[in-house]
Coordinates of C-alpha atoms in Angstrom, one line a residue:
Chain A
X1 CA 2.3 -61.4 61.3
X2 CA 1.0 -59.8 64.0
X3 CA -2.1 -57.7 65.0
X4 CA -2.6 -54.7 63.2
X5 CA -1.3 -51.5 64.6
X6 CA -2.7 -47.8 63.8
X7 CA 0.5 -45.8 62.0
X8 CA 1.3 -42.8 60.2
X9 CA 2.1 -43.5 56.9
X10 CA 5.7 -42.0 57.6
X11 CA 6.4 -43.9 60.6
X12 CA 5.3 -47.8 58.9
X13 CA 7.3 -47.5 56.3
X14 CA 10.6 -47.2 58.8
X15 CA 9.3 -49.9 60.9
X16 CA 8.9 -51.8 57.8
X17 CA 12.5 -51.1 56.7
X18 CA 13.8 -52.1 60.0
X19 CA 11.6 -55.5 59.9
X20 CA 12.8 -55.6 56.1
X21 CA 16.7 -55.6 57.4
X22 CA 17.6 -51.9 56.6
X23 CA 21.1 -51.5 58.5
X24 CA 21.4 -47.4 58.1
X25 CA 19.4 -44.6 57.7
X26 CA 21.0 -41.2 56.3
X27 CA 19.3 -38.6 55.9
X28 CA 17.9 -34.4 56.3
X29 CA 14.6 -33.7 57.9
X30 CA 12.0 -32.1 55.6
X31 CA 8.1 -31.5 55.9
X32 CA 6.3 -33.7 54.9
X33 CA 7.8 -36.7 55.8
X34 CA 10.0 -35.7 59.1
X35 CA 8.4 -38.4 61.1
X36 CA 10.3 -41.1 59.2
X37 CA 13.7 -40.3 60.4
X38 CA 12.4 -39.3 64.1
X39 CA 11.3 -43.1 63.6
X40 CA 14.4 -44.2 62.7
X41 CA 16.5 -42.1 65.4
X42 CA 14.6 -43.8 67.9
X43 CA 14.4 -47.4 66.8
X44 CA 17.9 -47.9 64.9
X45 CA 19.7 -47.3 68.1
X46 CA 17.8 -50.0 69.8
X47 CA 18.5 -52.8 67.0
X48 CA 21.6 -52.1 66.8
X49 CA 21.7 -50.4 63.7
X50 CA 22.9 -46.6 62.6
X51 CA 20.8 -43.8 62.0
X52 CA 22.9 -40.4 60.8
X53 CA 21.9 -37.0 60.0
X54 CA 23.5 -35.6 57.7
X55 CA 24.0 -31.7 56.9
X56 CA 22.3 -31.9 54.3
X57 CA 20.6 -33.7 51.4
X58 CA 23.7 -33.9 49.1
X59 CA 25.4 -35.6 51.8
X60 CA 23.3 -37.9 52.9
X61 CA 23.0 -39.6 49.5
X62 CA 26.6 -40.1 48.9
X63 CA 26.4 -41.7 52.3
X64 CA 24.0 -44.1 51.4
X65 CA 26.0 -44.5 48.1
X66 CA 29.1 -45.4 50.6
X67 CA 27.1 -47.9 52.6
X68 CA 25.3 -49.9 49.0
X69 CA 28.9 -50.2 48.2
X70 CA 29.1 -52.3 51.1
X71 CA 26.3 -54.6 49.9
X72 CA 24.4 -53.3 53.4
X73 CA 20.7 -52.5 53.2
X74 CA 20.7 -49.0 53.1
X75 CA 17.7 -46.4 53.1
X76 CA 17.0 -42.7 52.6
X77 CA 13.8 -40.5 53.2
X78 CA 12.9 -37.2 51.7
X79 CA 10.4 -34.8 50.1
X80 CA 10.5 -33.3 47.0
X81 CA 13.3 -30.2 47.1
X82 CA 15.5 -32.5 49.3
X83 CA 15.0 -35.2 46.6
X84 CA 15.9 -32.7 43.6
X85 CA 19.4 -32.3 46.1
X86 CA 19.9 -35.7 45.8
X87 CA 20.1 -36.3 42.2
X88 CA 23.5 -36.2 41.3
X89 CA 24.1 -39.3 43.9
X90 CA 21.2 -41.1 42.6
X91 CA 23.2 -41.0 38.9
X92 CA 26.0 -42.5 40.4
X93 CA 24.3 -45.1 42.1
X94 CA 22.8 -46.1 39.1
X95 CA 26.1 -46.3 37.0
X96 CA 28.0 -48.0 40.1
X97 CA 25.6 -50.8 40.4
X98 CA 24.5 -50.6 43.9
X99 CA 21.6 -51.4 45.5
X100 CA 19.5 -48.9 47.8
X101 CA 16.1 -47.3 48.8
X102 CA 14.8 -44.4 48.2
X103 CA 11.6 -42.7 49.4
X104 CA 10.1 -39.3 48.2
X105 CA 7.1 -38.4 50.0
X106 CA 6.3 -35.8 47.5
X107 CA 4.9 -32.3 48.1
X108 CA 3.6 -29.2 46.2
X109 CA 6.3 -27.6 43.6
X110 CA 8.4 -26.6 41.4
X111 CA 10.9 -24.7 43.9
X112 CA 10.3 -24.5 47.6
X113 CA 6.1 -25.1 46.5
X114 CA 4.2 -26.0 49.8
X115 CA 4.2 -29.1 51.7
X116 CA 0.6 -30.3 51.2
X117 CA 0.6 -33.8 49.1
X118 CA 1.3 -33.7 45.2
X119 CA 2.9 -36.3 42.4
X120 CA 4.7 -33.8 40.3
X121 CA 8.0 -35.6 41.0
X122 CA 6.6 -38.4 38.9
X123 CA 8.8 -37.4 35.6
X124 CA 11.9 -36.8 37.7
X125 CA 11.1 -40.3 39.4
X126 CA 10.7 -42.4 36.6
X127 CA 12.6 -40.9 33.2
X128 CA 16.0 -40.3 35.4
X129 CA 16.4 -36.9 37.2
X130 CA 19.9 -37.1 37.3
X131 CA 21.9 -36.8 34.7
X132 CA 22.8 -39.9 32.1
X133 CA 20.7 -42.4 30.8
X134 CA 19.6 -44.2 33.6
X135 CA 16.5 -45.9 35.5
X136 CA 15.4 -46.7 39.0
X137 CA 12.7 -49.2 39.7
X138 CA 9.9 -47.0 41.0
X139 CA 7.0 -48.5 43.4
X140 CA 4.1 -46.2 44.2
X141 CA 2.0 -47.2 46.9
X142 CA -2.1 -46.2 47.5
X143 CA -2.4 -47.4 50.8
X144 CA -0.2 -47.4 54.0
X145 CA -0.6 -51.2 54.2
X146 CA 0.7 -51.4 50.6
X147 CA 3.4 -49.1 51.3
X148 CA 4.8 -51.5 54.1
X149 CA 4.8 -54.3 51.5
X150 CA 6.6 -52.7 49.1
X151 CA 9.5 -51.6 51.1
X152 CA 10.0 -55.1 51.2
X153 CA 9.9 -55.8 47.8
X154 CA 11.7 -52.5 47.4
X155 CA 14.7 -54.1 49.0
X156 CA 14.6 -57.2 47.2
X157 CA 14.3 -55.5 43.9
X158 CA 17.4 -53.4 44.7
X159 CA 19.4 -56.5 45.8
X160 CA 18.1 -58.7 43.0
X161 CA 19.4 -55.9 40.4
X162 CA 22.2 -53.8 42.1
X163 CA 19.7 -50.7 41.7
X164 CA 18.0 -48.0 43.5
X165 CA 14.2 -48.4 44.2
X166 CA 12.0 -45.2 44.8
X167 CA 9.1 -45.7 46.5
X168 CA 7.0 -42.4 45.4
X169 CA 4.4 -41.4 48.2
X170 CA 3.0 -38.2 49.0
X171 CA 2.2 -35.6 51.6
X172 CA -0.9 -37.5 52.2
X173 CA 0.2 -41.2 52.4
X174 CA 3.4 -39.7 54.6
X175 CA 0.7 -38.2 57.3
X176 CA -2.0 -40.3 57.1
X177 CA -2.8 -43.1 60.2
X178 CA -4.7 -46.4 58.7
X179 CA -4.2 -50.0 60.7
X180 CA -0.9 -51.6 59.3
X181 CA 0.2 -55.4 59.6
X182 CA 3.8 -55.8 59.6
X183 CA 5.6 -58.7 58.0
X184 CA 8.4 -61.3 59.9
X185 CA 11.9 -60.1 60.2
X186 CA 14.3 -60.9 57.4
X187 CA 17.4 -63.0 59.3
X188 CA 20.2 -60.2 58.6
X189 CA 23.0 -61.0 61.4
X190 CA 24.3 -63.9 59.3
X191 CA 23.9 -62.2 56.1
X192 CA 27.2 -62.2 54.1
X193 CA 28.5 -58.9 51.8
X194 CA 27.5 -60.0 48.2
X195 CA 31.1 -60.9 46.1
X196 CA 31.0 -57.6 44.7
X197 CA 30.8 -55.8 47.6
X198 CA 34.0 -53.3 48.8
X199 CA 34.5 -54.7 52.4
X200 CA 38.2 -55.3 52.1
X201 CA 40.0 -57.7 49.6
X202 CA 40.5 -60.9 51.9
X203 CA 40.5 -64.1 49.9
X204 CA 40.1 -62.3 46.9
X205 CA 42.6 -62.2 44.3
X206 CA 41.7 -58.9 43.1
X207 CA 40.1 -55.8 44.7
X208 CA 36.7 -54.8 43.9
X209 CA 36.3 -51.6 42.9
X210 CA 33.1 -49.8 42.3
X211 CA 32.8 -46.7 40.4
X212 CA 30.9 -44.8 38.1
X213 CA 33.7 -43.3 36.2
X214 CA 34.8 -44.8 32.6
X215 CA 37.2 -42.6 30.7
X216 CA 37.4 -44.1 27.6
X217 CA 34.5 -43.5 25.6
X218 CA 34.7 -47.0 24.3
X219 CA 34.6 -48.6 27.9
X220 CA 31.9 -46.5 29.0
X221 CA 29.5 -47.4 26.1
X222 CA 29.8 -50.8 27.2
X223 CA 29.1 -50.1 31.1
X224 CA 26.1 -48.3 29.2
X225 CA 25.1 -51.0 27.0
X226 CA 25.2 -53.5 30.2
X227 CA 23.5 -51.1 32.1
X228 CA 20.5 -51.0 29.4
X229 CA 20.5 -55.0 29.1
X230 CA 19.7 -55.0 32.9
X231 CA 16.7 -52.6 32.5
X232 CA 15.9 -54.6 29.6
X233 CA 15.5 -57.3 32.6
X234 CA 13.6 -55.1 34.8
X235 CA 11.0 -54.1 32.4
X236 CA 10.4 -57.8 31.2
X237 CA 10.1 -59.3 34.7
X238 CA 9.2 -56.7 37.3
X239 CA 5.9 -54.8 35.6
X240 CA 3.3 -54.8 38.3
X241 CA -0.1 -53.1 38.5
X242 CA -3.7 -53.8 39.6
X243 CA -7.0 -53.8 37.7
X244 CA -10.0 -52.9 39.5
X245 CA -13.3 -53.8 38.1
X246 CA -12.2 -54.2 34.7
X247 CA -13.4 -57.3 33.4
X248 CA -16.6 -55.7 31.6
X249 CA -15.4 -52.1 32.2
X250 CA -16.4 -50.0 28.5
X251 CA -14.2 -47.2 30.3
X252 CA -11.0 -46.9 32.2
X253 CA -9.7 -44.4 34.8
X254 CA -5.7 -44.7 35.3
X255 CA -4.3 -43.3 38.6
X256 CA -1.3 -44.1 40.8
X257 CA -1.1 -43.4 44.4
X258 CA -3.1 -41.8 46.4
X259 CA -5.4 -40.8 43.9
X260 CA -5.4 -44.3 42.6
X261 CA -7.1 -45.0 46.0
X262 CA -9.7 -42.3 45.7
X263 CA -10.4 -43.2 42.2
X264 CA -11.5 -46.6 43.4
X265 CA -14.0 -44.9 45.0
X266 CA -15.5 -43.2 41.9
X267 CA -15.4 -46.2 40.2
X268 CA -18.2 -47.5 43.2
X269 CA -19.8 -44.5 42.6
X270 CA -19.7 -44.6 39.3
X271 CA -20.8 -48.3 39.2
X272 CA -23.9 -47.4 41.3
X273 CA -25.2 -45.1 38.5
X274 CA -24.9 -48.0 36.2
X275 CA -21.7 -46.8 34.7
X276 CA -19.5 -49.8 33.6
X277 CA -15.7 -48.1 34.4
X278 CA -12.6 -49.9 35.8
X279 CA -9.5 -48.7 37.3
X280 CA -5.9 -50.0 36.2
X281 CA -3.2 -48.7 38.7
X282 CA 0.3 -49.1 37.9
X283 CA 2.1 -50.2 41.3
X284 CA 5.2 -50.1 39.5
X285 CA 5.2 -46.6 37.7
X286 CA 8.8 -47.7 36.3
X287 CA 8.7 -50.1 34.5
X288 CA 5.2 -48.8 33.3
X289 CA 2.7 -51.2 32.4
X290 CA 2.4 -50.1 29.3
X291 CA 0.9 -54.1 27.8
X292 CA -2.2 -54.0 30.0
X293 CA -3.3 -50.5 28.6
X294 CA -2.8 -51.5 24.9
X295 CA -4.6 -54.8 25.8
X296 CA -7.7 -52.7 27.4
X297 CA -7.6 -50.1 24.3
X298 CA -9.4 -52.9 22.8
X299 CA -12.1 -53.1 25.3
X300 CA -12.9 -49.8 26.5
X301 CA -14.0 -46.1 25.0
X302 CA -11.7 -44.0 26.0
X303 CA -8.9 -43.6 29.2
X304 CA -9.2 -41.2 31.9
X305 CA -5.9 -40.4 33.8
X306 CA -6.1 -38.5 36.9
X307 CA -3.1 -37.1 38.7
X308 CA -1.7 -34.7 41.2
X309 CA 0.3 -32.9 38.4
X310 CA -0.5 -31.6 35.2
X311 CA -0.8 -34.8 33.6
X312 CA 3.0 -36.7 34.1
X313 CA 1.8 -40.2 33.7
X314 CA -0.4 -39.2 31.3
X315 CA 2.4 -39.3 28.4
X316 CA 2.9 -43.0 29.6
X317 CA -0.8 -43.9 29.7
X318 CA -0.9 -42.1 26.0
X319 CA 2.8 -44.5 25.1
X320 CA 0.6 -47.7 26.3
X321 CA -2.7 -46.5 24.8
X322 CA -0.5 -46.2 21.1
X323 CA -3.6 -43.7 19.8
X324 CA -6.1 -46.6 19.7
X325 CA -8.5 -44.8 21.7
X326 CA -9.0 -41.4 23.5
X327 CA -7.1 -40.6 26.6
X328 CA -8.4 -37.6 28.9
X329 CA -6.7 -36.2 31.7
X330 CA -8.0 -34.9 35.1
X331 CA -5.6 -33.2 37.5
X332 CA -5.4 -31.0 40.5
X333 CA -2.0 -29.0 41.1
X334 CA -0.2 -27.0 43.9
X335 CA -1.1 -29.4 46.8
X336 CA -4.8 -29.7 46.2
X337 CA -6.1 -33.5 46.7
X338 CA -9.2 -34.1 44.4
X339 CA -12.6 -35.6 46.1
X340 CA -14.2 -38.9 44.4
X341 CA -17.1 -36.5 43.5
X342 CA -15.4 -33.9 41.4
X343 CA -13.5 -36.9 39.7
X344 CA -16.4 -38.6 38.9
X345 CA -18.1 -35.1 37.5
X346 CA -15.2 -34.7 35.1
X347 CA -15.5 -38.2 34.3
X348 CA -19.0 -37.8 33.3
X349 CA -18.2 -34.5 31.3
X350 CA -15.5 -36.6 28.9
X351 CA -18.4 -39.5 28.4
X352 CA -20.7 -36.6 27.0
X353 CA -17.9 -35.6 24.7
X354 CA -17.1 -39.0 23.6
X355 CA -21.0 -39.7 22.7
Chain B
X1 CA -21.7 -47.3 57.5
X2 CA -19.0 -44.5 56.8
X3 CA -18.9 -41.5 59.4
X4 CA -16.1 -38.8 58.6
X5 CA -15.4 -36.2 61.5
X6 CA -13.3 -33.2 61.9
X7 CA -11.9 -32.3 65.2
X8 CA -10.7 -28.8 65.1
X9 CA -8.9 -26.8 68.3
X10 CA -6.1 -25.0 69.7
X11 CA -2.8 -27.3 70.0
X12 CA -3.1 -28.2 73.4
X13 CA -6.6 -29.2 73.7
X14 CA -5.8 -33.1 72.8
X15 CA -7.6 -32.6 69.3
X16 CA -4.9 -35.7 68.2
X17 CA -5.3 -37.6 70.9
X18 CA -8.8 -37.1 70.5
X19 CA -8.7 -38.1 66.5
X20 CA -6.1 -41.0 67.2
X21 CA -8.6 -42.3 70.0
X22 CA -11.5 -42.8 67.8
X23 CA -9.3 -44.2 65.0
X24 CA -8.0 -46.8 67.4
X25 CA -11.3 -47.7 68.5
X26 CA -12.5 -47.9 64.9
X27 CA -9.8 -50.2 64.2
X28 CA -10.7 -52.1 67.3
X29 CA -14.0 -53.0 66.3
X30 CA -12.8 -54.3 62.5
X31 CA -13.7 -50.7 60.5
X32 CA -11.3 -49.2 57.9
X33 CA -10.1 -46.2 59.0
X34 CA -8.0 -43.3 58.4
X35 CA -6.7 -40.8 60.5
X36 CA -5.1 -37.2 59.0
X37 CA -3.8 -34.8 61.2
X38 CA -3.9 -30.9 59.8
X39 CA 0.4 -30.3 59.0
X40 CA 0.4 -26.7 57.4
X41 CA 2.7 -24.1 58.7
X42 CA 1.5 -24.1 62.4
X43 CA 2.1 -21.8 64.9
X44 CA 1.9 -22.0 68.6
X45 CA -1.7 -21.2 69.9
X46 CA -3.2 -21.7 66.1
X47 CA -6.0 -23.9 65.2
X48 CA -5.2 -27.2 65.0
X49 CA -7.3 -30.2 63.5
X50 CA -7.6 -33.8 62.4
X51 CA -10.2 -35.4 60.2
X52 CA -11.1 -39.4 60.8
X53 CA -12.7 -41.5 58.9
X54 CA -14.7 -45.0 60.2
X55 CA -15.9 -47.1 57.3
X56 CA -17.0 -50.8 56.6
X57 CA -16.0 -49.9 53.3
X58 CA -12.3 -49.2 51.6
X59 CA -11.5 -45.4 52.4
X60 CA -11.2 -43.0 49.7
X61 CA -10.0 -40.2 50.3
X62 CA -8.6 -39.5 53.7
X63 CA -9.5 -35.5 53.6
X64 CA -12.4 -34.1 54.5
X65 CA -13.7 -31.0 52.2
X66 CA -16.9 -30.8 53.7
X67 CA -17.8 -32.5 57.3
X68 CA -21.1 -34.1 58.2
X69 CA -20.0 -33.9 61.7
X70 CA -17.4 -31.6 63.7
X71 CA -15.6 -31.0 67.1
X72 CA -15.2 -27.9 67.5
X73 CA -13.1 -26.7 70.3
X74 CA -12.4 -22.9 69.7
X75 CA -13.8 -20.3 68.3
X76 CA -11.4 -20.0 65.1
X77 CA -12.6 -23.7 64.2
X78 CA -16.1 -22.6 64.8
X79 CA -15.3 -19.8 61.8
X80 CA -13.3 -22.4 59.9
X81 CA -15.8 -25.4 59.6
X82 CA -19.2 -23.6 59.7
X83 CA -19.3 -22.4 56.4
X84 CA -17.5 -26.0 55.4
X85 CA -20.6 -27.7 57.2
X86 CA -22.8 -30.4 55.3
X87 CA -26.3 -29.4 55.0
X88 CA -28.2 -30.6 58.5
X89 CA -24.8 -31.5 59.5
X90 CA -23.8 -32.3 63.5
X91 CA -21.6 -29.6 65.3
X92 CA -20.4 -30.8 68.9
X93 CA -19.6 -27.1 70.5
X94 CA -17.3 -26.6 73.4
X95 CA -19.5 -23.9 75.0
X96 CA -17.1 -23.0 77.6
X97 CA -14.9 -21.0 75.6
X98 CA -17.3 -20.3 72.8
X99 CA -20.1 -18.1 73.9
X100 CA -21.0 -16.9 69.9
X101 CA -23.6 -19.2 69.0
X102 CA -24.1 -21.4 65.6
X103 CA -25.1 -18.9 63.1
X104 CA -26.3 -21.8 60.7
X105 CA -29.8 -22.8 61.2
X106 CA -29.9 -25.9 59.2
X107 CA -27.4 -27.4 61.8
X108 CA -28.0 -29.3 64.7
X109 CA -25.5 -28.4 67.6
X110 CA -24.8 -30.4 70.6
X111 CA -23.3 -27.3 72.9
X112 CA -21.2 -28.9 76.0
X113 CA -19.9 -26.6 78.5
X114 CA -17.1 -29.2 78.3
X115 CA -14.4 -27.6 80.1
X116 CA -16.6 -26.5 83.0
X117 CA -17.5 -30.3 83.4
X118 CA -13.8 -31.5 82.8
X119 CA -12.7 -29.3 85.5
X120 CA -15.1 -30.6 87.8
X121 CA -14.0 -34.5 86.8
X122 CA -10.9 -32.8 88.2
X123 CA -8.8 -32.1 84.7
X124 CA -9.4 -29.6 82.2
X125 CA -7.7 -31.4 80.2
X126 CA -10.1 -34.3 79.6
X127 CA -12.9 -31.8 77.8
X128 CA -11.6 -33.2 74.3
X129 CA -12.8 -36.9 75.1
X130 CA -16.3 -35.4 77.2
X131 CA -16.6 -34.0 73.4
X132 CA -15.4 -37.0 71.5
X133 CA -17.4 -39.0 73.6
X134 CA -20.5 -36.8 72.9
X135 CA -20.2 -37.2 69.1
X136 CA -19.2 -41.1 68.8
X137 CA -22.7 -41.5 71.1
X138 CA -25.2 -39.0 68.7
X139 CA -23.7 -40.3 65.9
X140 CA -23.0 -44.4 67.0
X141 CA -19.3 -44.1 65.1
X142 CA -18.0 -46.4 67.6
X143 CA -19.4 -47.7 70.9
X144 CA -18.5 -46.3 74.2
X145 CA -17.1 -49.1 75.5
X146 CA -14.7 -49.6 72.9
X147 CA -13.6 -46.2 73.2
X148 CA -12.6 -47.0 77.0
X149 CA -11.1 -49.7 75.8
X150 CA -8.9 -47.7 73.3
X151 CA -7.8 -45.3 76.0
X152 CA -5.6 -48.6 76.9
X153 CA -3.7 -48.3 73.8
X154 CA -3.1 -44.8 73.8
X155 CA -2.4 -44.2 77.4
X156 CA 0.3 -46.1 78.4
X157 CA 3.3 -45.9 80.6
X158 CA 3.1 -42.4 83.0
X159 CA -0.4 -41.7 81.2
X160 CA -0.9 -44.9 82.1
X161 CA -2.8 -43.0 85.5
X162 CA -5.0 -40.9 83.2
X163 CA -7.0 -43.3 82.2
X164 CA -9.6 -43.5 84.8
X165 CA -10.1 -39.8 84.6
X166 CA -10.8 -40.3 80.5
X167 CA -13.3 -43.0 81.1
X168 CA -14.8 -40.6 83.5
X169 CA -15.2 -38.3 80.7
X170 CA -16.1 -40.7 78.2
X171 CA -19.1 -41.6 80.3
X172 CA -19.9 -38.1 81.0
X173 CA -20.0 -36.5 77.1
X174 CA -22.1 -40.3 76.4
X175 CA -24.6 -39.1 78.8
X176 CA -24.7 -35.6 78.2
X177 CA -25.5 -36.6 74.2
X178 CA -28.1 -38.8 75.4
X179 CA -29.9 -35.9 76.8
X180 CA -29.2 -33.9 73.8
X181 CA -30.8 -36.8 71.7
X182 CA -33.8 -36.7 74.0
X183 CA -34.4 -33.3 73.5
X184 CA -34.6 -33.3 69.8
X185 CA -37.3 -35.9 70.4

């Protein structure tokens, strides 16, 4: 590891992806993540890899699909409206069992919305978004450093499970600069394509075929069951979360991404006032850490979920808590980032209510 | 220690460079730092600003809703941020192009004829660092020496020749700030 460098989130993820062995970027510009393709456009030719600006997000995701079919580490990045355009491709990628990484630097919606930071694509990312019974692994960093770290994990998990991994960031994480430390380069020069990759028949007896089509319902059901079996394994093994000051907590805040970093300060502020509150922060929002919430429900008086959306993760928090304790919610919409003071004030109101 | 400052002015006045330099210097001193540029639908000649936080602790939100300090380089920025300032906050004002007075009387205002002084130094464009150094000297966010050191990280290649005039700008800003501090006591 080298010294820390000051970098924008949108640039840091690009550098991290390159070091993690990403061989190709396909994408289409959209604020607030234009610095990512810009960075890739400069760096990818320097390291002899592919940067291609497609004519649209629809084209870009299908280029990603194609590259993924060869087992190549490939990425695209976009922001909310662009990600909506890619949903058909995501669904095809899911049923084709091919690995890729997608970063969504979320902005205010719905529709064209605005370009300010938001978390309103949580449902879209964690519950599917495209058609069919599918999931993507979804990671949600809360600092630029964690984004850099999780890019490595994202490529590893994508390869391991042959599936799409989404990184949910927001405009704030994309635009802000923080000091980051990069990891060692992943060796790619001598990397052999996986045996399922469509890279020519070679010595194989039969051709590899990758498709999301199975016209016979009996056949498709088998494919669907296999997909669900894969998701079961992911749920079993890949849940990640962080607990902050939860050991003696009487109350738990739940938050992901940017809001979680703000919530850590809320916890510190409340602790200074003698209020025993902690934070449960999902790092993977799919698979979601339901179990920890169920456990902590035996300990805390209530949960307080904070998001920059109308309460999308709230549903998952409630599923985890399973009715054992009240779950309250506070959120801002439209691209507004809540301040620690404002969150603490709302939290204290709930303390009054719950007395 | 946690210091938060907004730097605001016209696009082209070196707002982002000043912000990045402060963040780089904070990083250099081993602090947690965040730098957040404004990225709204901007237009040429419009107001550009950035939020910089330097802290001993992990930084929660990089957004500064109510600045405790602001470096104000043009009139629209003064109009925008003066009402948002915390009580008894500090404004470093680019007096050359803002003849208007700050109307709130609770604010500390350090007025510097920055563009005129920058011209005397030989380059009007270093006004940003005169003001930044004045801020750093008053608030002790980072040391003047570290600011100068950070120049070498940001000004490389063709820009390397600009280091010495920027160093002069930083020294000048720090000196004017010391005058300001002694005028208060």
